[in-house]
PDB file of C-alpha atoms and ligand atoms in Angstrom:
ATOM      1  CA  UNK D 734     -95.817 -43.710-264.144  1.00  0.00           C
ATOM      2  CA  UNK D 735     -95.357 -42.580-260.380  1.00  0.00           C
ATOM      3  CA  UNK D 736     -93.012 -44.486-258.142  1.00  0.00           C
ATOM      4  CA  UNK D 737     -92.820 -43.996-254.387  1.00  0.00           C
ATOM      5  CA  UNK D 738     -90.029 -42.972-252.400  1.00  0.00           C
ATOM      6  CA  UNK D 739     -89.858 -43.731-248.554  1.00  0.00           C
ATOM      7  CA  UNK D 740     -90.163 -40.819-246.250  1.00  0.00           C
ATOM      8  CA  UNK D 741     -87.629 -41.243-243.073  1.00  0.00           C
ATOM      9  CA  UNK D 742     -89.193 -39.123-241.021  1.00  0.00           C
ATOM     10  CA  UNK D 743     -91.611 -35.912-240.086  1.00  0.00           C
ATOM     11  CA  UNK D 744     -91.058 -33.530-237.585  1.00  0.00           C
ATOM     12  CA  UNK D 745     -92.864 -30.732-236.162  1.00  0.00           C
ATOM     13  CA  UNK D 746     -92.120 -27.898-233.644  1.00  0.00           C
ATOM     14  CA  UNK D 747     -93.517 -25.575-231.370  1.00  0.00           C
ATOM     15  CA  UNK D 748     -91.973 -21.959-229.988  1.00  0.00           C
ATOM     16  CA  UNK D 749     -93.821 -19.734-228.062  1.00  0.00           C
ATOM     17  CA  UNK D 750     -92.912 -16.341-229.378  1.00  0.00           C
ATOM     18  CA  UNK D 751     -92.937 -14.843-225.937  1.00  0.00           C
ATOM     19  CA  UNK D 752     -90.612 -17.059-225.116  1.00  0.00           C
ATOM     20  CA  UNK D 753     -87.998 -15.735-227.672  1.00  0.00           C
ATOM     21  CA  UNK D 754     -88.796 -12.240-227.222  1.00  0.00           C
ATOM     22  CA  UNK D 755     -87.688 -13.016-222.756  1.00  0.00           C
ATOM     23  CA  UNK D 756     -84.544 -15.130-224.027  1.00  0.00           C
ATOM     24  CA  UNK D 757     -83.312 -12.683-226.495  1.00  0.00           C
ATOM     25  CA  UNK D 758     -83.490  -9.931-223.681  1.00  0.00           C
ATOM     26  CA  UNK D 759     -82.150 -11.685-220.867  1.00  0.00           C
ATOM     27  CA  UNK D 760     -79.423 -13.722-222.802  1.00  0.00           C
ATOM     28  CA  UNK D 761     -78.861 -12.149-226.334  1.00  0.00           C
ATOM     29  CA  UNK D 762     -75.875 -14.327-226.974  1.00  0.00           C
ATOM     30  CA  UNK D 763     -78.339 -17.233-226.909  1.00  0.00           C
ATOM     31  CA  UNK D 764     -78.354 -17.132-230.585  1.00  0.00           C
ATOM     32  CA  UNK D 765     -74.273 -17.892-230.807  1.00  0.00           C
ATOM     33  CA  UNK D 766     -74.659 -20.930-229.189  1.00  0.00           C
ATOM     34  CA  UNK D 767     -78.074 -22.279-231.350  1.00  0.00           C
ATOM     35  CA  UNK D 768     -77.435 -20.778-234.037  1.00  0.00           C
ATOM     36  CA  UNK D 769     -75.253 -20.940-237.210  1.00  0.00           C
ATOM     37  CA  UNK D 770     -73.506 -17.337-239.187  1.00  0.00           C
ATOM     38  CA  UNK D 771     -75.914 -18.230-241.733  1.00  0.00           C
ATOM     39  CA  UNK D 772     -79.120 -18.211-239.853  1.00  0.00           C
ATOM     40  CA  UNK D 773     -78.208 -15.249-237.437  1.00  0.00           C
ATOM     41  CA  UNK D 774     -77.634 -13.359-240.897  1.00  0.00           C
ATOM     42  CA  UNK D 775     -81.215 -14.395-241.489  1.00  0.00           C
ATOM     43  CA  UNK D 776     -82.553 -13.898-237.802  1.00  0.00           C
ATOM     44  CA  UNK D 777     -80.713 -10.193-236.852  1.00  0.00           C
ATOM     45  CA  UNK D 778     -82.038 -10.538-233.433  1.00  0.00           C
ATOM     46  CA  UNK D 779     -85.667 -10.632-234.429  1.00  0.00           C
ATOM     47  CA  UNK D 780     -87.760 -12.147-231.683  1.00  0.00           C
ATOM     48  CA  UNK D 781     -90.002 -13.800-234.219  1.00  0.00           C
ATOM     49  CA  UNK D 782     -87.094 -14.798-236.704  1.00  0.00           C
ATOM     50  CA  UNK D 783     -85.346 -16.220-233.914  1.00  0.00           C
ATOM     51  CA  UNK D 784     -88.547 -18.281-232.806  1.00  0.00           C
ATOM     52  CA  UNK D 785     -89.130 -19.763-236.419  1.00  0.00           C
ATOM     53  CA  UNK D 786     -85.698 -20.630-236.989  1.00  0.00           C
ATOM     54  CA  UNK D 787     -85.374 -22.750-234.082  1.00  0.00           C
ATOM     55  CA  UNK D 788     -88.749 -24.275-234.396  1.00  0.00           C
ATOM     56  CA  UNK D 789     -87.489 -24.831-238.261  1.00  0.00           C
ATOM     57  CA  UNK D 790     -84.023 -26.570-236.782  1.00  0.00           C
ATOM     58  CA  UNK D 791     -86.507 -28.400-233.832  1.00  0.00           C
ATOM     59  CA  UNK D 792     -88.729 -29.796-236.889  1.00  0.00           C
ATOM     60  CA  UNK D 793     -85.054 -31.204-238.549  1.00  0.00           C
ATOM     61  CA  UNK D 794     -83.507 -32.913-235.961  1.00  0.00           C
ATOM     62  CA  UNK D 795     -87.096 -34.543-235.259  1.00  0.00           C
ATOM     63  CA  UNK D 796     -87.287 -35.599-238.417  1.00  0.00           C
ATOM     64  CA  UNK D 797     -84.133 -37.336-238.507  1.00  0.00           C
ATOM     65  CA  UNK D 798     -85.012 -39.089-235.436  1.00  0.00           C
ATOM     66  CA  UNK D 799     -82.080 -38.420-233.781  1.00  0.00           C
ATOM     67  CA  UNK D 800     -82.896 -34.985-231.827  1.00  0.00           C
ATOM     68  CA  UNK D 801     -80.231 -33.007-229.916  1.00  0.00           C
ATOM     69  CA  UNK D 802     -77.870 -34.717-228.234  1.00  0.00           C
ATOM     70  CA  UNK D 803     -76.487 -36.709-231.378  1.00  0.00           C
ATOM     71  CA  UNK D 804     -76.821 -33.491-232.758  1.00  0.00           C
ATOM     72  CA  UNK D 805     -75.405 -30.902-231.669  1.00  0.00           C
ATOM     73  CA  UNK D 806     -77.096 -27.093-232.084  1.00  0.00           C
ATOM     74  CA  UNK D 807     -75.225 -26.224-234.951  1.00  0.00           C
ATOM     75  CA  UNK D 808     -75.377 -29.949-236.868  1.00  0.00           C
ATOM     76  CA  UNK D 809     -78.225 -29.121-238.801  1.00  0.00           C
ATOM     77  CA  UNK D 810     -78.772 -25.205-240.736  1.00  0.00           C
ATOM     78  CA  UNK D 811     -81.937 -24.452-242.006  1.00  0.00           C
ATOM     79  CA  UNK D 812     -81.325 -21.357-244.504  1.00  0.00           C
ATOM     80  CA  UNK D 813     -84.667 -19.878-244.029  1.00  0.00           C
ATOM     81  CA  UNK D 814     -83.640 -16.695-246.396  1.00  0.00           C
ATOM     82  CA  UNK D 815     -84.132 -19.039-249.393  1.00  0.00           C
ATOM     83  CA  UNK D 816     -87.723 -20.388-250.613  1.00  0.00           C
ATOM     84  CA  UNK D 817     -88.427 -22.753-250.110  1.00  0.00           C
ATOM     85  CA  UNK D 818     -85.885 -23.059-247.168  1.00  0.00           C
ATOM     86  CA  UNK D 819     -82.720 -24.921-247.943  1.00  0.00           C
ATOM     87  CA  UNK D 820     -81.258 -27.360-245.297  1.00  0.00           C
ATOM     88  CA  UNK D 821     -77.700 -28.625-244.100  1.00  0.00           C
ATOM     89  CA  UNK D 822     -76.700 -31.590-242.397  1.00  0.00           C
ATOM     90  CA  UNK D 823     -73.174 -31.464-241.130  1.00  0.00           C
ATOM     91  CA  UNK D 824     -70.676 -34.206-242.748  1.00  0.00           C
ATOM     92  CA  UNK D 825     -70.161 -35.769-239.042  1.00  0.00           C
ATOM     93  CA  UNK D 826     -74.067 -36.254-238.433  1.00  0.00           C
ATOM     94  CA  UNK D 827     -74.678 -37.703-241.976  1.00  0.00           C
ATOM     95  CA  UNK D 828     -72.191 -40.250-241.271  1.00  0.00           C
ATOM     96  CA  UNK D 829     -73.600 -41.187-237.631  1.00  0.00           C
ATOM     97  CA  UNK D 830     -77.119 -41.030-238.925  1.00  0.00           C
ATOM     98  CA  UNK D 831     -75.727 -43.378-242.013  1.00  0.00           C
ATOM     99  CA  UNK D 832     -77.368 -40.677-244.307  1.00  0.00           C
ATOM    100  CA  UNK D 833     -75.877 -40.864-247.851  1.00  0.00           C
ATOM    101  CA  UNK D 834     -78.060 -38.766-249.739  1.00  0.00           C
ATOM    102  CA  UNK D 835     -81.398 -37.012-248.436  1.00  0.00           C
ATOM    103  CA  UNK D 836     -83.667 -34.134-249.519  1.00  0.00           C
ATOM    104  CA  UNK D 837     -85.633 -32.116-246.587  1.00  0.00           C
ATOM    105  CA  UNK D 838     -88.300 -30.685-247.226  1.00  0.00           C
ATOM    106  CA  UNK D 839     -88.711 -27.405-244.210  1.00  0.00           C
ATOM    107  CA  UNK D 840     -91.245 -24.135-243.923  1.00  0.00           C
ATOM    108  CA  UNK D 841     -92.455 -22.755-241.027  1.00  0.00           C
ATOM    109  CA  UNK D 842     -94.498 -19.671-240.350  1.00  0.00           C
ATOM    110  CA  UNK D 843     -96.059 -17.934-237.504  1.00  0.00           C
ATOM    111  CA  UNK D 844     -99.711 -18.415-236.411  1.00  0.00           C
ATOM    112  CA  UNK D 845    -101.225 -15.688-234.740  1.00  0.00           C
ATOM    113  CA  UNK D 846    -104.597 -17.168-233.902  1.00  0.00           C
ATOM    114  CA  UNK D 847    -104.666 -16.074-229.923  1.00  0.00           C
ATOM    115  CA  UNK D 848    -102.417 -13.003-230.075  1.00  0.00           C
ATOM    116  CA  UNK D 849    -100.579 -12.028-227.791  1.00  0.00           C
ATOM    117  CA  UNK D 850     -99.209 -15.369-228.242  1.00  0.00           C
ATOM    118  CA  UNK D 851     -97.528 -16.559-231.585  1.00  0.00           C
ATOM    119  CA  UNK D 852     -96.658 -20.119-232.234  1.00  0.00           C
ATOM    120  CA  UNK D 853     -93.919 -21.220-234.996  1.00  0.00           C
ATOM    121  CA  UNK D 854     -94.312 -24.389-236.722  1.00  0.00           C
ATOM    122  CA  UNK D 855     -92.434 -26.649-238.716  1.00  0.00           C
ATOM    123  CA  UNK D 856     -92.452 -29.683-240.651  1.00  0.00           C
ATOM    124  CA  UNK D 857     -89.877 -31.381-242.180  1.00  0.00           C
ATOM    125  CA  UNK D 858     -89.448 -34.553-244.327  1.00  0.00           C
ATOM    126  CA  UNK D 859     -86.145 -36.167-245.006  1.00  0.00           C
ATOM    127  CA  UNK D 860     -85.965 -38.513-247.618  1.00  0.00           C
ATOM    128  CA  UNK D 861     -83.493 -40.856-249.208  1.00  0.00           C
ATOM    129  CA  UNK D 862     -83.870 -41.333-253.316  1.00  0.00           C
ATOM    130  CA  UNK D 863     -85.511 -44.520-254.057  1.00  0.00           C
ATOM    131  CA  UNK D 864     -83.817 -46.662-256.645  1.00  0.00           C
ATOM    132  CA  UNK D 865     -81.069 -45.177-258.974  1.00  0.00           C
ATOM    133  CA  UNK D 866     -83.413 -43.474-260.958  1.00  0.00           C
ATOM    134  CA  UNK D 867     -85.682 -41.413-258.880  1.00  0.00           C
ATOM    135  CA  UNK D 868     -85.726 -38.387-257.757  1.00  0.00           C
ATOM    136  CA  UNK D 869     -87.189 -37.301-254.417  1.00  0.00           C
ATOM    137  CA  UNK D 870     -89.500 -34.618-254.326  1.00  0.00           C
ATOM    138  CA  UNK D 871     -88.937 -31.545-255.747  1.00  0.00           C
ATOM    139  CA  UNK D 872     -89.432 -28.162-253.934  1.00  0.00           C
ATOM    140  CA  UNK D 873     -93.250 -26.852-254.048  1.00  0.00           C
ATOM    141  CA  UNK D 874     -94.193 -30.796-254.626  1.00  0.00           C
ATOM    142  CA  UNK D 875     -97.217 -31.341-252.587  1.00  0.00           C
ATOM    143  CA  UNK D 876     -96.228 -33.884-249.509  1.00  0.00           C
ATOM    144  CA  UNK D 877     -98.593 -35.898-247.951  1.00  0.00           C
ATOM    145  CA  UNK D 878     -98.543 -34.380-244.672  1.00  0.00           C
ATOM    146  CA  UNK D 879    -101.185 -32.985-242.340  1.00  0.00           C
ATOM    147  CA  UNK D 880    -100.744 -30.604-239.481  1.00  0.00           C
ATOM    148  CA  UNK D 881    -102.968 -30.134-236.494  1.00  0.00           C
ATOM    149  CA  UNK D 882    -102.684 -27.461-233.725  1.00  0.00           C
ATOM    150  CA  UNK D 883    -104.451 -27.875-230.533  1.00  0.00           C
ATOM    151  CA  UNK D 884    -105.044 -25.490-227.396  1.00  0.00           C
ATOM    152  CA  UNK D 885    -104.066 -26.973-223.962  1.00  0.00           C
ATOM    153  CA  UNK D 886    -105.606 -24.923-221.407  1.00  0.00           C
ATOM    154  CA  UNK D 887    -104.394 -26.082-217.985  1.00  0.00           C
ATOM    155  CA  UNK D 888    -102.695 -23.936-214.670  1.00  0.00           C
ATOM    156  CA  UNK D 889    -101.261 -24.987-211.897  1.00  0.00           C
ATOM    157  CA  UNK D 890     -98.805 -28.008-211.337  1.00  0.00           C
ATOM    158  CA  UNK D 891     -96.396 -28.376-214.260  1.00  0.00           C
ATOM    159  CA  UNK D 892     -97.103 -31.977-214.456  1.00  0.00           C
ATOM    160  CA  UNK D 893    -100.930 -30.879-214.891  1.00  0.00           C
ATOM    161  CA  UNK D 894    -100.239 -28.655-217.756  1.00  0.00           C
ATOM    162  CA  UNK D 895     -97.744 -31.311-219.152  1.00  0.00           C
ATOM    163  CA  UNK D 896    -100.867 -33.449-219.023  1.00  0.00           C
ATOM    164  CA  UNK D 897    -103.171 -31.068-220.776  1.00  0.00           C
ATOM    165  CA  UNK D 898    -100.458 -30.615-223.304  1.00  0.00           C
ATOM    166  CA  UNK D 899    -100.031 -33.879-223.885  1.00  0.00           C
ATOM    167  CA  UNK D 900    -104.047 -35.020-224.294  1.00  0.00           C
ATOM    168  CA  UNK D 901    -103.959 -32.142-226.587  1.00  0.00           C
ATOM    169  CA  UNK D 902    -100.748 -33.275-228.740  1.00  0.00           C
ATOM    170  CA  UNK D 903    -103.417 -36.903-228.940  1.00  0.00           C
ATOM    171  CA  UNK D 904    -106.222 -35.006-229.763  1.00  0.00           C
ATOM    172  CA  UNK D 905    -104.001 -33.017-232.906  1.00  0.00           C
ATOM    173  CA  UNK D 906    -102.624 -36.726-234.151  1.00  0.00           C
ATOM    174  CA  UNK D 907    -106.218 -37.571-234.088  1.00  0.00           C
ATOM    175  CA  UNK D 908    -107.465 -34.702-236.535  1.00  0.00           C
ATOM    176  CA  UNK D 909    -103.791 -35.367-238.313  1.00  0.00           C
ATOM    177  CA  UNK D 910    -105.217 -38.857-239.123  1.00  0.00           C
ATOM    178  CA  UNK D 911    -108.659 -37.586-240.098  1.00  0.00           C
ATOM    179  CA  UNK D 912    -106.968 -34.858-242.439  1.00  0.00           C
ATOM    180  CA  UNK D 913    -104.916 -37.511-243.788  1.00  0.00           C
ATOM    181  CA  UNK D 914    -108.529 -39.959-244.414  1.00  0.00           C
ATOM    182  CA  UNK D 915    -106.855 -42.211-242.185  1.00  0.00           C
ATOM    183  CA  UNK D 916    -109.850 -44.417-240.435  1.00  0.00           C
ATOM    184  CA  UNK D 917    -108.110 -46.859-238.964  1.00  0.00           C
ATOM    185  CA  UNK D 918    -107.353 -46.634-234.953  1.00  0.00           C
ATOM    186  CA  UNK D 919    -104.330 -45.517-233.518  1.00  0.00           C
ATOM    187  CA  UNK D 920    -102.790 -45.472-230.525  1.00  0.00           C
ATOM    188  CA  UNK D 921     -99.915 -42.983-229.854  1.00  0.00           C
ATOM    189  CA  UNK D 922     -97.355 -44.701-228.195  1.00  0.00           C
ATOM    190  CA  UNK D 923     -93.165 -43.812-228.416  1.00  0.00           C
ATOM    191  CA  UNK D 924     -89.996 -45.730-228.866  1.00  0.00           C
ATOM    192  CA  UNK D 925     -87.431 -46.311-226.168  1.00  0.00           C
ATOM    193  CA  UNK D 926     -85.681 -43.629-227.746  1.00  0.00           C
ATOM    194  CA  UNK D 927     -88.375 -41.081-227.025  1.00  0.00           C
ATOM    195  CA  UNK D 928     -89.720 -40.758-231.075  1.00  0.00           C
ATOM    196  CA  UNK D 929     -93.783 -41.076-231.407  1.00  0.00           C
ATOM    197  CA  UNK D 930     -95.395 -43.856-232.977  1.00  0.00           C
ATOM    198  CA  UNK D 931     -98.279 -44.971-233.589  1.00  0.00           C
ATOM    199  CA  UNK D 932     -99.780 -48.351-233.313  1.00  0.00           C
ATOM    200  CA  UNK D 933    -102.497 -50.129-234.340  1.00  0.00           C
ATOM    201  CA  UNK D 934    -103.997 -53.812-234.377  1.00  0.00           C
ATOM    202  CA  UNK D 935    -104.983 -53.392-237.960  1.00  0.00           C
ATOM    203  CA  UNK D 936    -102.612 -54.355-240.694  1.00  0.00           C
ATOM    204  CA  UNK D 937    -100.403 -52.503-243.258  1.00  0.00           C
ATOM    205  CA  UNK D 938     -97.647 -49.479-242.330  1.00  0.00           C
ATOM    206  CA  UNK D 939     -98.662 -46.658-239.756  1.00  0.00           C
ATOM    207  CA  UNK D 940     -98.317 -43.313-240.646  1.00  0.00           C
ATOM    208  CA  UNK D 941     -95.431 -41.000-239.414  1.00  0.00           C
ATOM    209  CA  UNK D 942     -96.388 -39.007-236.663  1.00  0.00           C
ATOM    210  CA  UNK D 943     -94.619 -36.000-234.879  1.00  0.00           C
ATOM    211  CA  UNK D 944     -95.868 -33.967-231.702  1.00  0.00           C
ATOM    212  CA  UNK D 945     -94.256 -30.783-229.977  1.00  0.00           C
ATOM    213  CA  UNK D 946     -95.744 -29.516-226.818  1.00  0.00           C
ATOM    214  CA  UNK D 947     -95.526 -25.634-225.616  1.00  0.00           C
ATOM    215  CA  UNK D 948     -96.548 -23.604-222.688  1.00  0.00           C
ATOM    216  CA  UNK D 949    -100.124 -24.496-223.133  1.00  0.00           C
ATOM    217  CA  UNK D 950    -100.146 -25.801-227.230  1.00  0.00           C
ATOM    218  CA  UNK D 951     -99.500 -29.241-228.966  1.00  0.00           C
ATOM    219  CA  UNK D 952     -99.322 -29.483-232.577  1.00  0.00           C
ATOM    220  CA  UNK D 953     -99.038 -32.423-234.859  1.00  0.00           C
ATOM    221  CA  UNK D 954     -97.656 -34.093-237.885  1.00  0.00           C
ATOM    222  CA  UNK D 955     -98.745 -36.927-239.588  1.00  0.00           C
ATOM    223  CA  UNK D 956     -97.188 -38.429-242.760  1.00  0.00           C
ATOM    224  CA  UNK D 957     -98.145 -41.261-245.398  1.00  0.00           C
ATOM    225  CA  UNK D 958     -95.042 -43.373-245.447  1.00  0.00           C
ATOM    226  CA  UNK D 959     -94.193 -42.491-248.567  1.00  0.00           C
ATOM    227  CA  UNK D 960     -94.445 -39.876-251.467  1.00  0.00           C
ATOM    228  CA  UNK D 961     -94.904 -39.937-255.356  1.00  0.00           C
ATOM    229  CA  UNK D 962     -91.595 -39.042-257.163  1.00  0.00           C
ATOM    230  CA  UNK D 963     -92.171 -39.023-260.953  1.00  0.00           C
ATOM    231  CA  UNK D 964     -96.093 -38.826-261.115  1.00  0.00           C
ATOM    232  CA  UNK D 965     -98.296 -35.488-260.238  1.00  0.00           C
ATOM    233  CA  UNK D 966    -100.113 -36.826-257.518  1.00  0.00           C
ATOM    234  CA  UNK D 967     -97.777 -37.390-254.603  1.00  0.00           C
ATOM    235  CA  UNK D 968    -101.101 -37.968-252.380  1.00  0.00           C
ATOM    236  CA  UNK D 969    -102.211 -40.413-254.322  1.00  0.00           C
ATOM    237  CA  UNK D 970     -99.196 -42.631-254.595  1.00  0.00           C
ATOM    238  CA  UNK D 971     -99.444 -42.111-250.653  1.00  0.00           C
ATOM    239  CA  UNK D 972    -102.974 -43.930-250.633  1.00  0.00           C
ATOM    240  CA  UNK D 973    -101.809 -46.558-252.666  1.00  0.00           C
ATOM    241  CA  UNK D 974     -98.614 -47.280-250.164  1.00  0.00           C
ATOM    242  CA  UNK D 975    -100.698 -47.119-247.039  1.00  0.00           C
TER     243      UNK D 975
HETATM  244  C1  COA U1235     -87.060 -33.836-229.227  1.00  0.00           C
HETATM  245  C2  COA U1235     -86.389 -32.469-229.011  1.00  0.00           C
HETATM  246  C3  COA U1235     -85.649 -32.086-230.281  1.00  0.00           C
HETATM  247  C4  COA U1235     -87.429 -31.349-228.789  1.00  0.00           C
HETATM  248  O1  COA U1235     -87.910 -31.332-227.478  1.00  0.00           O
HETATM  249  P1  COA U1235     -88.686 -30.102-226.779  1.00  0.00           P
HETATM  250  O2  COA U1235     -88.536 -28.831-227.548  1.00  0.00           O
HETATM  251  O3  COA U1235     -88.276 -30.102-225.383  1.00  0.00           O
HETATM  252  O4  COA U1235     -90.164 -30.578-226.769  1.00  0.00           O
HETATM  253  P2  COA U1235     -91.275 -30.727-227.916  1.00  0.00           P
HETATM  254  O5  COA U1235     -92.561 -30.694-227.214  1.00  0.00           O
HETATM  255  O6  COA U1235     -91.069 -29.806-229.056  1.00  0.00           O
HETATM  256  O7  COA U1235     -91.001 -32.200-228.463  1.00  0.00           O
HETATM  257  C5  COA U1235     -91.065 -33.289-227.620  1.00  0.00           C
HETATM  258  C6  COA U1235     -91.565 -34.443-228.431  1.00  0.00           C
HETATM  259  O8  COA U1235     -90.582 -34.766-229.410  1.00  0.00           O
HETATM  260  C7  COA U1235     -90.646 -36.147-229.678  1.00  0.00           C
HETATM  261  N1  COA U1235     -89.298 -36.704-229.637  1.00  0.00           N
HETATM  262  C8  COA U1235     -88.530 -36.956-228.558  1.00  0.00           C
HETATM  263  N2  COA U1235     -87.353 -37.465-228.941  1.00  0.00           N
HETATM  264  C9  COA U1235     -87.382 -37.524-230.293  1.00  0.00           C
HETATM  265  C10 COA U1235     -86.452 -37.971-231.270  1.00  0.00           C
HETATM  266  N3  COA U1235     -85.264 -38.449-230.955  1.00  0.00           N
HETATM  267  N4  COA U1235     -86.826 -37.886-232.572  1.00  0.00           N
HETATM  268  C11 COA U1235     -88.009 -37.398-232.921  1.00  0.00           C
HETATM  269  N5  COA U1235     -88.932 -36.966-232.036  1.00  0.00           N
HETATM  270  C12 COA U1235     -88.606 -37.027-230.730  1.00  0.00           C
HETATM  271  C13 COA U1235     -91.600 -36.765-228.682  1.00  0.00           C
HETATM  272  O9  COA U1235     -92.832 -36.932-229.307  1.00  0.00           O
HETATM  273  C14 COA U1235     -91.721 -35.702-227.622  1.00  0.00           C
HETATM  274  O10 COA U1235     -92.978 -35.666-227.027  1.00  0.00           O
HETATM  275  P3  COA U1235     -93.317 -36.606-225.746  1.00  0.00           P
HETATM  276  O11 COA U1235     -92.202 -36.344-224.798  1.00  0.00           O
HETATM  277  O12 COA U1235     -94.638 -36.136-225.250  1.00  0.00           O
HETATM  278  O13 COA U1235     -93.349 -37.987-226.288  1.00  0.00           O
HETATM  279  C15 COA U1235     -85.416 -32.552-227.833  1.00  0.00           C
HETATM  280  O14 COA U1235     -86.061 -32.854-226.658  1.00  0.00           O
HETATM  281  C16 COA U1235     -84.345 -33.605-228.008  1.00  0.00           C
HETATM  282  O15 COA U1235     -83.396 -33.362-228.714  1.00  0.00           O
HETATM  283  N6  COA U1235     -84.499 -34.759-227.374  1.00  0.00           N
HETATM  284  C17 COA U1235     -83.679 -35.941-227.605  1.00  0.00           C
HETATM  285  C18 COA U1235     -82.297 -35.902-227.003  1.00  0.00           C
HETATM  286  C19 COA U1235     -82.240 -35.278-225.662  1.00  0.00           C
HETATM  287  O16 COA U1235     -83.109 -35.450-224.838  1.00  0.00           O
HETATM  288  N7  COA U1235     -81.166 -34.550-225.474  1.00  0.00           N
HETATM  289  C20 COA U1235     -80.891 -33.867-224.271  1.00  0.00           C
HETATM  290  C21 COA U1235     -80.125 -32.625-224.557  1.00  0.00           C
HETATM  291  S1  COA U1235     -81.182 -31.312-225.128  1.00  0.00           S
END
């Protein structure tokens, strides 16, 4: 029998690689401040380590909803030596975030689809175990999460390319949605707080969604609210819950 296990939240992130390759040059000790012994083991100055690490600890703090701020830089390690990537949340946020126990579920990778220009995403999933009994997914379980990158094209006023970025982050949670077999309509809206939602007129639970926006690319995440714990289709149980 499969039972279903809530998903808290997805997050996804963005880094321009160029970006890390100009940071790491200008201000090398950049990656003292963001980042923790265990990751700069991991990173060793690497442009492109250093820009999917951050987009892996971007992706983590999304997910938790609570972004930087609450969190501070080093609040949340993503160990991307291991595989699949193991991740830890610092006694002090746990307790603000009211996060007992929690699996997160983190991989990122490099896309190389318009060199020179590389683009790091990440997703990540944290969720709490449902009932005594059940355990939350394992690592390698399929989640039911789709991811959409988009091209923004735009010059000229920052506030013209933030628009292009951002019709292009709406344009990703659409194909998210479609990926997902979602038909019903959305509307990508946020909290107070900043997080994305979506909304919709038509009934039942909207699916998670996450954006990131960068120099010119939006990407997407979009999650079921839920995922299959003891049965083999995960994606299934997800239809069922939606
Ligand atoms: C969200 C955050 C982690 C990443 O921001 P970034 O790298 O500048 O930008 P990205 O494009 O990757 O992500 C921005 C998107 O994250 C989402 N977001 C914002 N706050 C979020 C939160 N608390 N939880 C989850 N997602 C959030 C939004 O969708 C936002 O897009 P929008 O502004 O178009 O709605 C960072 O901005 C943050 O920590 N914000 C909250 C706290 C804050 O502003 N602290 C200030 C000190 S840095």
């Amino acid at each position: 029998m499969t039972s279903s296990c809530p998903v808290l939240g997805i997050g996804i992130d963005v880094t321009g690689l160029w970006r890390w390759r100009s940071l790491l040059l200008r201000e090398p000790d950049v990656v003292d401040v963001a980042f923790s012994e265990q990751e700069r083991a991991w990173v060793r100055g690497m442009p492109e380590r250093a820009a999917l690490q951050w987009a892996a600890k971007e992706a983590a703090v999304k997910a938790l909803g609570c972004g930087f701020g609450p969190a501070d830089w080093q609040d949340v390690v993503v160990d991307l030596a291991t595989s699949p990537p193991a991740v830890q949340i610092s006694p002090r946020l746990r307790v603000d975030l009211g996060l007992r126990r929690y699996r997160m579920v983190v991989r990122a990778g490099l896309s190389r689809r318009t060199p020179p220009i590389a683009i790091a995403l990440a997703a990540a999933v944290a969720m709490p175990p449902h009932g005594s009994g059940a355990t939350p997914a394992q690592p390698g379980q399929t989640l039911p999460v789709a991811v959409a990158l988009e091209r923004a094209p735009a010059s000229g006023p920052r506030v013209a390319v933030r628009c292009a970025e951002r019709g292009a982050a709406v344009r990703a949670v659409q194909r998210g949605l479609a990926a997902l077999g979602e038909t019903r309509p959305y509307v990508l809206d946020r909290s107070p707080d900043g997080r994305p939602l979506l909304q919709s007129d038509a009934a039942g639970e909207a699916p998670l969604v996450s954006i990131a926006h960068c120099s010119g690319w939006a990407a997407a995440a979009v999650c079921r609210g839920a995922v299959g714990v003891a049965g083999e289709d995960p994606l299934g149980a997800g239809r069922e819950a939606a």
